[in-house]
Coordinates of C-alpha atoms in Angstrom, one line a residue:
Chain A
X1 CA 34.1 34.6 -31.2
X2 CA 33.2 33.1 -34.5
X3 CA 32.2 35.8 -36.8
X4 CA 28.9 35.3 -38.6
X5 CA 27.6 38.0 -40.9
X6 CA 24.0 38.9 -40.3
X7 CA 23.2 38.0 -43.9
X8 CA 24.7 34.6 -43.5
X9 CA 22.9 34.1 -40.2
X10 CA 19.6 34.8 -42.0
X11 CA 20.4 32.0 -44.4
X12 CA 20.9 29.6 -41.5
X13 CA 17.8 30.9 -39.7
X14 CA 15.8 30.1 -42.9
X15 CA 17.3 26.7 -43.0
X16 CA 16.3 26.0 -39.4
X17 CA 12.8 27.4 -40.0
X18 CA 12.1 24.9 -42.6
X19 CA 12.5 22.1 -40.1
X20 CA 10.9 23.6 -37.0
X21 CA 8.1 25.9 -36.1
X22 CA 9.8 28.8 -34.3
X23 CA 9.9 32.5 -35.3
X24 CA 13.0 34.3 -36.6
X25 CA 13.6 36.3 -33.5
X26 CA 13.7 33.2 -31.2
X27 CA 16.0 31.3 -33.6
X28 CA 18.3 34.2 -33.9
X29 CA 18.4 34.8 -30.2
X30 CA 19.2 31.2 -29.4
X31 CA 21.8 30.9 -32.2
X32 CA 23.5 34.1 -31.1
X33 CA 23.5 33.0 -27.5
X34 CA 25.2 29.8 -28.4
X35 CA 27.7 31.5 -30.7
X36 CA 28.5 33.9 -28.0
X37 CA 29.5 31.0 -25.8
X38 CA 31.9 29.8 -28.5
X39 CA 29.8 27.0 -29.9
X40 CA 30.7 26.4 -33.6
X41 CA 27.9 27.5 -35.9
X42 CA 27.1 24.0 -37.2
X43 CA 26.9 22.6 -33.7
X44 CA 24.8 25.6 -32.6
X45 CA 22.3 24.9 -35.4
X46 CA 22.0 21.3 -34.4
X47 CA 21.5 22.4 -30.8
X48 CA 18.7 24.8 -31.7
X49 CA 17.1 22.1 -33.8
X50 CA 17.4 19.5 -31.1
X51 CA 16.0 21.7 -28.5
X52 CA 13.0 22.9 -30.5
X53 CA 12.2 20.2 -32.8
X54 CA 10.2 17.2 -31.9
X55 CA 13.0 15.0 -33.2
X56 CA 12.3 11.4 -32.4
X57 CA 8.7 12.3 -31.5
X58 CA 6.0 11.3 -33.9
X59 CA 2.3 11.7 -34.1
X60 CA 0.7 9.4 -31.6
X61 CA -2.7 8.0 -31.6
X62 CA -4.7 8.7 -28.4
X63 CA -4.6 5.1 -27.3
X64 CA -0.8 5.2 -27.5
X65 CA -0.4 8.0 -25.0
X66 CA 0.6 7.5 -21.4
X67 CA 1.1 9.8 -18.5
X68 CA 4.4 11.7 -18.4
X69 CA 5.2 11.8 -22.1
X70 CA 7.0 14.8 -23.5
X71 CA 7.3 16.4 -27.0
X72 CA 4.6 14.4 -28.7
X73 CA 2.1 15.4 -31.4
X74 CA -1.5 14.5 -31.5
X75 CA -4.1 14.9 -34.2
X76 CA -7.7 14.8 -33.4
X77 CA -11.1 16.5 -33.1
X78 CA -12.2 18.7 -30.3
X79 CA -15.2 17.0 -28.7
X80 CA -15.8 19.3 -25.8
X81 CA -14.2 22.5 -24.7
X82 CA -14.8 24.9 -21.9
X83 CA -13.0 28.0 -20.7
X84 CA -12.0 28.0 -17.0
X85 CA -10.7 30.7 -14.8
X86 CA -8.0 29.5 -12.4
X87 CA -5.4 31.2 -10.3
X88 CA -1.7 30.5 -10.9
X89 CA 0.6 32.2 -8.3
X90 CA -2.4 34.3 -7.3
X91 CA -2.9 35.7 -10.8
X92 CA -6.0 34.9 -12.7
X93 CA -5.5 32.8 -15.8
X94 CA -8.0 31.6 -18.4
X95 CA -7.4 28.1 -19.7
X96 CA -9.2 25.8 -22.1
X97 CA -10.1 22.4 -20.9
X98 CA -11.9 19.7 -22.9
X99 CA -11.9 16.4 -24.5
X100 CA -10.0 15.4 -27.7
X101 CA -10.9 12.4 -29.7
X102 CA -9.6 10.4 -32.6
X103 CA -10.5 7.0 -34.0
X104 CA -8.6 5.2 -31.3
X105 CA -10.2 6.9 -28.2
X106 CA -10.4 10.1 -26.2
X107 CA -8.3 12.1 -23.8
X108 CA -8.6 15.2 -21.7
X109 CA -6.6 18.3 -22.8
X110 CA -5.7 21.5 -21.1
X111 CA -4.5 24.6 -23.0
X112 CA -2.6 26.7 -20.6
X113 CA -3.7 29.9 -22.4
X114 CA -6.8 31.3 -24.0
X115 CA -7.5 29.8 -27.4
X116 CA -10.1 30.1 -30.0
X117 CA -10.8 26.4 -30.1
X118 CA -14.4 25.4 -30.5
X119 CA -16.1 22.0 -30.6
X120 CA -15.7 20.0 -33.8
X121 CA -12.4 21.7 -34.7
X122 CA -9.9 19.4 -36.3
X123 CA -6.6 20.2 -34.7
X124 CA -2.9 19.3 -34.6
X125 CA -1.4 19.6 -31.1
X126 CA 2.4 19.7 -31.5
X127 CA 5.0 19.4 -28.8
X128 CA 2.6 18.7 -26.0
X129 CA 3.2 16.8 -22.8
X130 CA 1.0 14.5 -20.7
X131 CA 0.2 13.9 -17.1
X132 CA -2.6 12.4 -15.0
X133 CA -5.5 14.5 -13.8
X134 CA -8.6 13.2 -12.1
X135 CA -7.4 9.7 -12.7
X136 CA -7.5 10.3 -16.5
X137 CA -4.7 11.0 -18.9
X138 CA -4.4 14.7 -19.6
X139 CA -2.7 16.3 -22.7
X140 CA -1.1 19.7 -21.8
X141 CA -0.7 22.4 -24.4
X142 CA 1.9 24.6 -22.9
X143 CA 4.0 27.6 -24.0
X144 CA 6.2 25.6 -26.3
X145 CA 3.4 23.8 -27.9
X146 CA 1.5 24.7 -31.1
X147 CA -2.0 24.3 -32.1
X148 CA -2.8 24.1 -35.8
X149 CA -6.4 24.2 -36.9
X150 CA -6.9 22.3 -40.1
X151 CA -9.8 21.2 -42.2
X152 CA -10.2 17.6 -42.9
X153 CA -13.4 16.2 -44.2
X154 CA -12.0 12.7 -44.2
X155 CA -11.6 12.7 -40.4
X156 CA -14.6 11.4 -38.6
X157 CA -17.0 14.0 -37.2
X158 CA -17.5 14.7 -33.5
X159 CA -20.9 12.8 -33.7
X160 CA -19.3 9.8 -35.3
X161 CA -16.4 9.6 -32.8
X162 CA -18.8 10.0 -29.8
X163 CA -20.8 7.1 -31.1
X164 CA -18.7 4.5 -29.4
X165 CA -19.0 0.7 -29.6
X166 CA -21.9 -0.8 -27.6
X167 CA -20.9 -2.3 -24.2
X168 CA -22.6 -3.9 -21.3
X169 CA -22.8 -1.6 -18.2
X170 CA -20.1 -3.5 -16.4
X171 CA -17.7 -3.0 -19.2
X172 CA -18.0 0.8 -19.2
X173 CA -14.8 2.4 -17.8
X174 CA -14.0 6.1 -17.2
X175 CA -11.2 6.0 -19.9
X176 CA -13.9 5.4 -22.5
X177 CA -15.2 9.0 -22.0
X178 CA -18.4 8.1 -23.9
X179 CA -20.8 5.1 -23.5
X180 CA -23.3 3.3 -25.7
X181 CA -25.4 0.7 -24.0
X182 CA -28.8 -0.3 -22.8
X183 CA -30.3 -0.6 -19.4
X184 CA -33.3 -0.4 -17.2
X185 CA -34.0 2.7 -15.2
X186 CA -33.7 1.6 -11.6
X187 CA -34.0 4.8 -9.7
X188 CA -35.2 8.2 -10.6
X189 CA -35.3 11.6 -8.8
X190 CA -36.1 15.0 -10.1
X191 CA -34.0 17.7 -8.5
X192 CA -34.2 21.5 -8.8
X193 CA -31.1 23.6 -9.4
X194 CA -30.3 27.2 -10.2
X195 CA -27.9 27.8 -13.0
X196 CA -25.3 30.6 -13.5
X197 CA -28.0 32.9 -15.0
X198 CA -30.1 32.5 -11.9
X199 CA -32.9 30.6 -13.6
X200 CA -34.4 27.6 -11.9
X201 CA -34.7 24.4 -13.7
X202 CA -34.9 20.7 -12.9
X203 CA -32.8 17.7 -13.8
X204 CA -33.2 14.0 -13.4
X205 CA -30.8 11.7 -11.7
X206 CA -30.9 8.0 -10.9
X207 CA -29.5 4.6 -11.6
X208 CA -29.5 2.6 -14.8
X209 CA -28.5 -1.0 -14.9
X210 CA -28.4 -4.3 -16.7
X211 CA -27.7 -7.8 -15.4
X212 CA -23.9 -7.1 -15.2
X213 CA -23.8 -3.8 -13.2
X214 CA -25.4 -0.4 -12.5
X215 CA -24.4 3.2 -13.1
X216 CA -25.7 6.5 -11.9
X217 CA -26.8 9.1 -14.5
X218 CA -27.8 12.7 -14.7
X219 CA -29.9 14.3 -17.4
X220 CA -31.5 17.7 -17.9
X221 CA -34.4 16.4 -20.0
X222 CA -35.7 13.0 -19.1
X223 CA -39.0 11.5 -20.4
X224 CA -38.6 8.0 -19.1
X225 CA -39.8 6.2 -16.0
X226 CA -38.5 3.6 -13.5
X227 CA -38.7 0.2 -15.1
X228 CA -38.2 1.4 -18.7
X229 CA -35.6 -0.3 -20.8
X230 CA -33.7 2.4 -22.7
X231 CA -31.0 2.4 -25.3
X232 CA -28.5 5.3 -25.2
X233 CA -25.5 6.3 -27.3
X234 CA -22.9 9.0 -26.9
X235 CA -23.5 9.5 -23.2
X236 CA -20.6 11.3 -21.6
X237 CA -18.8 9.7 -18.6
X238 CA -18.1 12.2 -15.8
X239 CA -16.1 11.5 -12.7
X240 CA -17.1 12.3 -9.1
X241 CA -14.4 11.3 -6.6
X242 CA -13.1 8.7 -9.0
X243 CA -16.6 7.2 -9.4
X244 CA -18.1 7.5 -12.9
X245 CA -21.6 8.6 -13.8
X246 CA -23.3 9.1 -17.1
X247 CA -24.4 12.5 -18.5
X248 CA -27.3 12.4 -20.9
X249 CA -27.0 15.7 -22.7
X250 CA -27.8 17.3 -26.1
X251 CA -25.4 14.9 -27.8
X252 CA -26.9 11.8 -26.3
X253 CA -29.4 9.8 -28.2
X254 CA -31.7 7.9 -25.9
X255 CA -34.8 5.9 -26.7
X256 CA -37.1 3.4 -25.1
X257 CA -36.9 -0.2 -26.3
X258 CA -40.1 -2.2 -26.7
X259 CA -39.2 -5.4 -24.8
X260 CA -42.2 -7.3 -26.0
X261 CA -40.8 -7.5 -29.5
X262 CA -37.7 -9.3 -28.5
X263 CA -37.6 -12.7 -26.7
X264 CA -34.2 -12.1 -25.4
X265 CA -35.0 -8.7 -24.0
X266 CA -38.1 -9.9 -22.3
X267 CA -35.8 -11.6 -19.8
X268 CA -34.2 -8.3 -18.7
X269 CA -36.6 -7.5 -15.9
X270 CA -36.5 -4.7 -13.3
X271 CA -36.6 -7.0 -10.3
X272 CA -33.7 -9.1 -11.6
X273 CA -31.5 -6.1 -12.5
X274 CA -32.2 -4.0 -9.4
X275 CA -30.0 -5.9 -7.1
X276 CA -26.7 -5.8 -5.2
X277 CA -24.1 -7.6 -7.2
X278 CA -22.5 -10.4 -5.3
X279 CA -18.8 -10.9 -5.8
X280 CA -17.6 -14.3 -4.9
X281 CA -13.9 -13.5 -4.6
X282 CA -12.1 -10.3 -4.0
X283 CA -9.6 -11.2 -6.7
X284 CA -12.5 -10.6 -9.2
X285 CA -13.1 -7.2 -7.8
X286 CA -9.6 -5.7 -7.2
X287 CA -8.7 -5.5 -10.9
X288 CA -11.8 -3.4 -11.6
X289 CA -11.7 0.4 -11.6
X290 CA -15.0 0.8 -9.9
X291 CA -18.2 -1.2 -9.1
X292 CA -21.4 0.2 -7.8
X293 CA -23.4 -1.6 -5.2
X294 CA -21.4 -4.8 -4.6
X295 CA -21.7 -7.4 -1.8
X296 CA -18.5 -9.0 -0.6
X297 CA -17.4 -11.2 2.2
X298 CA -14.0 -11.1 3.9
X299 CA -12.1 -11.1 7.1
X300 CA -10.9 -7.9 8.9
X301 CA -7.1 -8.4 9.2
X302 CA -5.8 -4.9 10.1
X303 CA -7.0 -1.7 11.6
X304 CA -5.2 1.2 10.0
X305 CA -3.5 3.7 12.4
X306 CA -5.5 6.7 11.0
X307 CA -8.6 5.3 12.7
X308 CA -10.0 7.1 15.7
X309 CA -12.8 9.5 17.0
X310 CA -13.9 12.2 14.6
X311 CA -16.5 15.1 14.8
X312 CA -19.2 15.2 12.1
X313 CA -21.5 18.0 11.0
X314 CA -25.1 17.5 12.1
X315 CA -26.4 18.9 8.7
X316 CA -24.4 16.9 6.2
X317 CA -22.7 14.1 8.3
X318 CA -19.4 15.1 6.8
X319 CA -16.2 15.2 8.9
X320 CA -15.3 18.6 10.4
X321 CA -11.9 20.0 9.5
X322 CA -10.4 22.3 12.1
X323 CA -13.7 22.3 13.9
X324 CA -15.5 23.7 10.9
X325 CA -17.7 22.0 8.3
X326 CA -16.5 22.7 4.7
X327 CA -20.0 23.5 3.7
X328 CA -21.9 24.8 6.7
X329 CA -19.0 26.4 8.7
X330 CA -19.2 26.3 12.5
X331 CA -22.1 24.0 13.3
X332 CA -23.5 21.7 15.9
X333 CA -21.6 18.5 15.6
X334 CA -21.4 15.0 17.1
X335 CA -18.8 12.4 17.7
X336 CA -18.4 9.4 15.4
X337 CA -15.8 6.8 15.0
X338 CA -13.7 6.4 11.8
X339 CA -12.4 2.9 11.3
X340 CA -10.2 2.2 8.3
X341 CA -9.7 -1.5 8.1
X342 CA -8.3 -4.1 5.6
X343 CA -10.7 -6.7 4.4
X344 CA -9.1 -9.8 3.0
X345 CA -10.6 -13.1 1.8
X346 CA -7.4 -14.9 0.8
X347 CA -7.7 -13.9 -2.8
X348 CA -7.5 -10.1 -2.5
X349 CA -7.4 -7.3 0.0
X350 CA -9.2 -3.9 0.0
X351 CA -9.8 -1.1 2.4
X352 CA -13.1 -0.4 4.0
X353 CA -14.3 2.5 6.2
X354 CA -16.7 1.7 9.1
X355 CA -18.4 4.1 11.5
X356 CA -20.3 3.8 14.7
X357 CA -23.6 2.5 13.2
X358 CA -21.7 -0.3 11.4
X359 CA -19.8 -1.2 14.6
X360 CA -23.1 -1.4 16.5
X361 CA -24.1 -4.2 14.1
X362 CA -20.8 -6.0 14.3
X363 CA -20.1 -6.1 18.0
X364 CA -21.8 -4.6 21.1
X365 CA -18.6 -5.1 23.0
X366 CA -16.5 -2.8 20.9
X367 CA -19.1 -0.1 21.1
X368 CA -19.2 -0.3 24.9
X369 CA -15.5 -0.4 25.2
X370 CA -15.2 2.7 22.9
X371 CA -17.8 4.6 24.8
X372 CA -16.0 4.0 28.1
X373 CA -12.8 5.3 26.5
X374 CA -14.5 8.3 25.0
X375 CA -15.5 9.5 28.5
X376 CA -11.9 8.8 29.7
X377 CA -10.3 10.9 27.0
X378 CA -8.0 8.0 26.0
X379 CA -5.0 8.0 23.7
X380 CA -5.2 7.1 20.1
X381 CA -3.1 4.0 20.6
X382 CA -5.7 2.7 23.1
X383 CA -8.5 3.2 20.5
X384 CA -6.5 1.3 17.9
X385 CA -5.9 -1.4 20.5
X386 CA -9.6 -1.7 21.3
X387 CA -10.6 -1.8 17.7
X388 CA -7.9 -4.4 16.8
X389 CA -8.6 -6.7 19.6
X390 CA -12.3 -6.7 18.9
X391 CA -12.4 -6.6 15.1
X392 CA -9.4 -8.4 13.7
X393 CA -10.4 -11.9 12.6
X394 CA -14.1 -11.1 12.3
X395 CA -15.8 -12.3 9.1
X396 CA -18.0 -9.6 7.5
X397 CA -20.4 -9.2 4.7
X398 CA -20.3 -5.6 3.4
X399 CA -22.0 -3.8 0.6
X400 CA -21.3 -0.5 -1.0
X401 CA -19.5 1.2 -3.9
X402 CA -16.0 0.0 -4.8
X403 CA -13.3 2.5 -6.0
X404 CA -9.9 1.6 -7.3
X405 CA -7.9 4.8 -7.8
X406 CA -4.1 5.5 -8.0
X407 CA -3.9 5.5 -4.2
X408 CA -6.0 2.6 -2.9
X409 CA -8.7 0.1 -3.5
X410 CA -11.6 0.7 -1.1
X411 CA -15.2 0.1 -0.5
X412 CA -17.5 3.0 0.6
X413 CA -19.5 0.9 3.0
X414 CA -23.3 1.2 2.9
X415 CA -24.3 -1.8 4.9
X416 CA -22.6 -4.4 6.9
X417 CA -23.6 -7.7 8.5
X418 CA -22.1 -10.7 10.2
X419 CA -22.7 -13.8 8.1
X420 CA -24.8 -16.5 9.6
X421 CA -23.3 -19.8 10.6
X422 CA -23.3 -21.9 7.5
X423 CA -21.1 -24.7 8.8
X424 CA -23.2 -27.6 7.7
X425 CA -23.8 -26.1 4.2
X426 CA -20.1 -25.2 3.7
X427 CA -19.0 -28.6 4.9
X428 CA -21.3 -30.4 2.5
X429 CA -20.1 -28.2 -0.3
X430 CA -16.4 -28.8 0.5
X431 CA -17.0 -32.6 0.9
X432 CA -18.6 -32.8 -2.6
X433 CA -15.6 -30.9 -4.1
X434 CA -13.2 -33.3 -2.3
X435 CA -14.9 -36.4 -3.5
X436 CA -14.9 -35.1 -7.0
X437 CA -11.2 -34.5 -6.7
X438 CA -10.6 -37.9 -5.2
X439 CA -12.6 -39.5 -8.0
X440 CA -10.4 -37.7 -10.5
X441 CA -7.2 -38.8 -8.8
X442 CA -8.1 -42.5 -8.5
X443 CA -9.2 -42.6 -12.1
X444 CA -5.6 -42.0 -13.2
Chain B
X1 CA -0.9 -2.1 -11.9
X2 CA -2.8 0.8 -10.5
X3 CA -0.9 2.1 -7.4
X4 CA 0.1 0.2 -4.4
X5 CA -1.3 -3.3 -3.9
X6 CA -1.5 -4.8 -0.4
X7 CA -0.3 -8.4 -0.3
X8 CA -3.1 -10.9 0.2
X9 CA -3.0 -12.9 3.4
X10 CA -2.9 -16.6 2.3
X11 CA -4.8 -19.3 4.2
X12 CA -2.6 -22.3 4.6
X13 CA -2.7 -25.4 6.8
X14 CA 0.2 -25.8 9.2
X15 CA 1.4 -29.0 7.6
X16 CA 1.7 -27.5 4.2
X17 CA 3.4 -24.5 5.7
X18 CA 5.9 -26.7 7.5
X19 CA 6.7 -28.5 4.2
X20 CA 7.4 -25.3 2.3
X21 CA 11.0 -24.4 1.8
X22 CA 11.2 -22.4 -1.5
X23 CA 11.5 -18.7 -1.0
X24 CA 12.1 -16.2 -3.7
X25 CA 12.0 -12.6 -4.5
X26 CA 9.7 -11.1 -7.1
X27 CA 12.1 -9.0 -9.2
X28 CA 15.7 -7.8 -8.7
X29 CA 14.9 -4.7 -6.7
X30 CA 16.2 -4.7 -3.2
X31 CA 12.7 -3.6 -2.1
X32 CA 11.0 -6.4 -4.1
X33 CA 8.8 -8.5 -1.8
X34 CA 9.9 -11.9 -0.6
X35 CA 7.6 -14.8 -1.2
X36 CA 7.4 -18.4 0.1
X37 CA 6.1 -20.8 -2.5
X38 CA 4.2 -23.8 -0.9
X39 CA 3.8 -27.3 -2.4
X40 CA 0.3 -26.4 -3.7
X41 CA 1.7 -23.2 -5.3
X42 CA 0.4 -20.6 -2.9
X43 CA 2.6 -17.5 -3.2
X44 CA 2.9 -16.3 0.4
X45 CA 4.0 -12.9 1.5
X46 CA 1.4 -12.7 4.3
X47 CA -0.4 -15.4 6.2
X48 CA -3.7 -15.5 8.1
X49 CA -3.9 -18.2 10.7
X50 CA -6.6 -19.0 13.2
X51 CA -5.8 -21.8 15.7
X52 CA -5.1 -22.7 19.2
X53 CA -2.3 -21.1 21.0
X54 CA -0.9 -24.0 22.9
X55 CA 2.5 -22.9 24.2
X56 CA 4.3 -19.6 24.9
X57 CA 7.8 -19.1 26.0
X58 CA 10.3 -16.3 26.4
X59 CA 13.4 -17.6 24.7
X60 CA 15.3 -14.3 24.6
X61 CA 18.5 -13.9 26.5
X62 CA 18.9 -10.1 27.0
X63 CA 15.7 -8.8 25.5
X64 CA 12.3 -10.5 25.5
X65 CA 11.9 -12.8 22.5
X66 CA 8.6 -14.8 22.6
X67 CA 7.9 -18.0 20.8
X68 CA 4.3 -19.2 20.5
X69 CA 2.9 -22.4 19.0
X70 CA -0.4 -22.2 17.2
X71 CA -2.0 -25.5 16.4
X72 CA -4.5 -26.2 13.6
X73 CA -6.1 -29.6 12.7
X74 CA -3.0 -30.6 10.7
X75 CA -0.1 -29.4 12.8
X76 CA 1.3 -26.3 14.3
X77 CA 2.8 -23.0 13.3
X78 CA 5.7 -21.4 15.2
X79 CA 5.3 -17.7 15.9
X80 CA 8.3 -15.6 17.0
X81 CA 7.9 -12.0 18.2
X82 CA 10.6 -9.8 19.6
X83 CA 11.2 -6.1 20.2
X84 CA 10.2 -5.2 16.6
X85 CA 6.7 -6.8 17.1
X86 CA 5.9 -5.2 20.5
X87 CA 2.1 -5.7 20.3
X88 CA 2.4 -9.3 19.3
X89 CA 5.2 -10.0 21.8
X90 CA 3.0 -8.5 24.6
X91 CA 0.1 -10.6 23.5
X92 CA 2.2 -13.7 23.6
X93 CA 3.5 -12.8 27.1
X94 CA 0.0 -12.1 28.4
X95 CA -2.2 -14.7 26.6
X96 CA -3.4 -17.7 28.5
X97 CA -2.9 -21.1 26.9
X98 CA -4.8 -22.7 25.4
X99 CA -6.9 -20.1 23.7
X100 CA -8.1 -19.4 20.1
X101 CA -6.0 -16.8 18.4
X102 CA -6.0 -15.1 14.9
X103 CA -2.5 -14.3 13.7
X104 CA -1.6 -12.1 10.7
X105 CA 2.0 -12.3 9.8
X106 CA 4.8 -12.8 7.4
X107 CA 6.4 -16.1 6.6
X108 CA 10.1 -16.4 7.4
X109 CA 12.5 -19.3 6.8
X110 CA 15.6 -20.3 8.7
X111 CA 18.3 -22.8 7.5
X112 CA 19.7 -25.0 10.2
X113 CA 23.3 -26.2 10.3
X114 CA 22.2 -29.5 8.9
X115 CA 20.7 -27.6 5.9
X116 CA 17.1 -28.1 6.9
X117 CA 14.8 -25.2 6.2
X118 CA 12.4 -24.3 9.1
X119 CA 9.5 -22.0 8.5
X120 CA 8.0 -19.7 11.1
X121 CA 5.7 -16.7 11.3
X122 CA 6.7 -13.2 12.2
X123 CA 3.4 -11.8 13.5
X124 CA 2.0 -8.4 12.6
X125 CA -0.9 -8.9 15.0
X126 CA -2.2 -11.6 17.3
X127 CA -5.7 -11.5 18.7
X128 CA -7.9 -13.7 20.8
X129 CA -11.0 -14.9 18.9
X130 CA -13.8 -17.3 19.4
X131 CA -14.3 -20.9 18.4
X132 CA -16.6 -20.0 15.5
X133 CA -13.9 -17.8 13.9
X134 CA -11.5 -20.8 14.1
X135 CA -14.0 -23.2 12.5
X136 CA -14.7 -20.7 9.7
X137 CA -10.9 -20.4 9.2
X138 CA -10.5 -24.2 8.8
X139 CA -13.3 -24.2 6.2
X140 CA -11.9 -21.2 4.3
X141 CA -8.4 -22.7 4.4
X142 CA -9.8 -26.0 3.1
X143 CA -11.6 -24.2 0.3
X144 CA -8.5 -22.2 -0.6
X145 CA -6.3 -25.3 -0.6
X146 CA -8.8 -27.1 -2.8
X147 CA -8.8 -24.1 -5.2
X148 CA -5.1 -24.5 -5.5
X149 CA -5.1 -28.3 -5.8
X150 CA -7.7 -28.1 -8.6
X151 CA -5.4 -25.9 -10.8
X152 CA -2.2 -27.8 -10.1
X153 CA -2.0 -29.1 -13.7
X154 CA -2.0 -25.6 -15.2
X155 CA 1.0 -24.0 -16.6
X156 CA 1.4 -20.7 -14.7
X157 CA 5.1 -20.2 -13.8
X158 CA 4.5 -20.5 -10.1
X159 CA 2.5 -23.8 -10.4
X160 CA 5.2 -25.2 -12.7
X161 CA 7.9 -24.1 -10.2
X162 CA 6.1 -25.6 -7.3
X163 CA 5.6 -28.9 -9.1
X164 CA 9.2 -29.1 -10.1
X165 CA 10.5 -28.2 -6.7
X166 CA 8.2 -30.3 -4.5
X167 CA 7.0 -32.9 -7.0
X168 CA 3.7 -32.2 -5.3
X169 CA 1.5 -35.2 -4.7
X170 CA -2.1 -34.0 -5.0
X171 CA -3.6 -36.9 -3.2
X172 CA -1.5 -36.2 -0.2
X173 CA -3.0 -32.7 0.0
X174 CA -6.5 -33.8 -0.7
X175 CA -6.1 -36.1 2.3
X176 CA -4.8 -33.2 4.3
X177 CA -7.9 -31.2 3.6
X178 CA -10.1 -34.2 4.4
X179 CA -8.3 -34.6 7.7
X180 CA -8.9 -31.0 8.6
X181 CA -12.6 -31.2 7.7
X182 CA -13.1 -34.4 9.6
X183 CA -11.6 -32.9 12.7
X184 CA -14.2 -30.1 12.4
X185 CA -17.0 -32.6 12.1
X186 CA -16.0 -34.5 15.2
X187 CA -16.2 -31.3 17.1
X188 CA -19.5 -30.4 15.6
X189 CA -21.0 -33.7 16.6
X190 CA -19.6 -33.4 20.1

């Protein structure tokens, strides 16, 4: 064993300490460990440095981070933070979750231990790793990471960071975290809820939209009415099952716009904005992350094998799991059909989910066939066969909310209809396109 | 790309499909999908056809191997289903001819001893449909073909590739679409 005097070792420890953030004990332990295993001192020093330093890593801007990065440093301001109690291996653990921001954007973070972080802190996260959580990039501050709180008056304040660039409603995506835009209040409900302290209060929820798209919102205080055109900034974008909604909270500035003063704004009217957005081609839809209330046309090309009969709760219409409703427990229930199908229009393909009330609109025959089989206690394959033979090849108009998450692109179907026969109209349209093309070609 | 993307089912007329002979893989991966590039630069990994099933025949020697011919206004598609496409094979064995069918399937190519490339369809599903569905398909396919013809001068890699390989004559395919639409009109008048 290479002999290293403790005094000499101390010198080396100091040398290492200059380069990395690790306490004496840990450095000493690691060094001694390596020396015990006959690693030359110089090599051992390099190993300790390599293992613990963020060599090669550099400080990244938030817009540069991707899922599954390791050993990176991030500098930013804490925008939101919240303590959460979770269970890891059945032991309670308090963690910090929140939103971190810099001039390039925002990301989620999770500190896997209790910290004293508060909103508006300017922090250095060192040696952190990233993953994906709730369809958003998440920065993890783990055991080997460091948090350094610093003061920096030059760095933009929380308010300034949250005040993001103005976008149209359709351009707002979950990765923005905050939204600044304007829109007309299209729907509004006031709901009561009881908070953690047991006090009852109300909040407003509804839809806001412009001529590009619409988005749901929630707000504790809301002094506006349906039809009002409002401007909002620093609204937080929350996710519910991969679908975003806006939170108007204490940080959000929201004000009514006087439409009469602006010629351009006069054109933005409730009746024109409050509509289902028609998408001409599925290829225009599939690259989007979400879209509320769209209307699309396509052909059913495939019935997925997970389709079949299911039981639903009478109270909430949700599917029972192991004969129990997740919310209401053992309840009265009814049979419905779950049809997962592929809708394709030649430019793109998405999944849709249909139930019995949709099938009743599409085809009486399939409903009759299914009801016969329900009484006969038929096999799953037989149900798939009935659905396939009746539905594949059928052209459908469906509307609902579109979600594109890491797993699939699908439409939560609200309504469905079979398009009317438009043969004459379509033929005329195609002929006019043909003659245009022919004209072009003969000109050459 | 976000997650898995299902391949779109292209709508192509039989004549164009028969004239296609350029297949390629997207990427070097052994799992990379195989595509057939048609003269109007449709990149086909999956097809959707609605037409008239005119012939069915079991051409298998030991096990059943069914061949079906599906006709559209411009020509016909050959559909082959064997033991690995049991539902489709059963459908071909049971289905009466002629009848309107919708076929979803993958394009396959076969090189003959003479070096000719023959295209056919390996069906994922075959279903009997009504005449309305068939007419709608002809119009949708006409529209999709027009969409492709209209951008044939652009410089996307696949369009350039198709033009180089087939030396595509736009006029020829415009006439093909016209032929398909006229056939529809004859029927409508009748």
